[in-house]
């Protein structure tokens, strides 16, 4: 079953425009937009992947990564195919760029089915829309999220943030927590390496903040492409002044993938950027780097460790139930 896509307008007979993301694709009959999952059939744009799941499973929420949103809990994670971006360094390209030729023989799930699966595991906190870019799954994601909300489950979105303001505001009514990939802080990087633009991502971040939803940011550090001290310092300044110094930041180690064969980020470079980030942000983590010791959550007031992490093993021994530091009583940012 295909599903009529939201945020579309007719340009002329059989020619329509999709306004879900800032690409504003004008799509001819029988063609798809840049994300390749929204197709025009005789003037109507449809979502080809409604109900189609590429992967699902119960993941530790730390894996998203979200470190300040019910740490140590599991979340039912689902994804499909397609993306609004074409990052040359995509770490998930098998499902975001290398799409199946057709979807007609693939199993389709009903939203209720997935919510019931999520509810079947004791202690699971909700549903995470992740793996590929969930924006392109907009209609299906919203249908699931609305039902999940009725069952008092949390909805979490892991996204590149490249979406138009109006659909974003609609998402904000259902999604409780976001991890947004802020890939770099220059338009040139976004234009040449992701084939998109930075400004809409900043707008999304500001909207999430204004709506009071939980927000964490991931920055994949790629040698020579986005690790310059000046650009990085500017990004940290913007995060701290516009989103708040208590916004958790995950610096993620890059490994060569898809169309980029730059060598992997060094531990020294990650530490250099970590030290810059820590001058303005209270919670900074390094991901994808074994044994680096930067996964624990420390109290920004007394520096004692409130949450210990060893990969996905989480020990909240320094945190009180109300989310304050056991040692000094400081409120730790997030939901616990
Ligand atoms: S969601 Fe897809 S079809 Fe719509 S504007 Fe973005 S890339 Fe184009």
Coordinates of C-alpha atoms and ligand atoms in Angstrom, one line a residue, residues 18-21 23-25 27 33-35 38 84 136, ligand 1:
X18 CA 7.0 18.1 -2.4
X19 CA 7.5 20.6 0.4
X20 CA 8.5 18.2 3.2
X21 CA 12.2 19.2 3.1
X23 CA 14.9 20.6 -1.5
X24 CA 11.3 21.3 -2.6
X25 CA 11.5 18.7 -5.3
X27 CA 8.4 15.8 -9.4
X33 CA 12.1 13.2 -5.5
X34 CA 15.7 13.3 -4.4
X35 CA 15.0 10.9 -1.5
X38 CA 8.3 9.8 -2.7
X84 CA 17.0 13.6 2.1
X136 CA 11.3 10.7 4.5
Ligands
LIG1 S1 11.3 14.8 1.1 FE1 12.1 13.9 -0.7 S2 10.8 14.4 -2.4 FE2 10.3 15.7 -0.7 S3 11.4 17.6 -1.0 FE3 12.7 16.3 0.3 S4 14.0 15.1 -1.1 FE4 12.4 16.0 -2.3

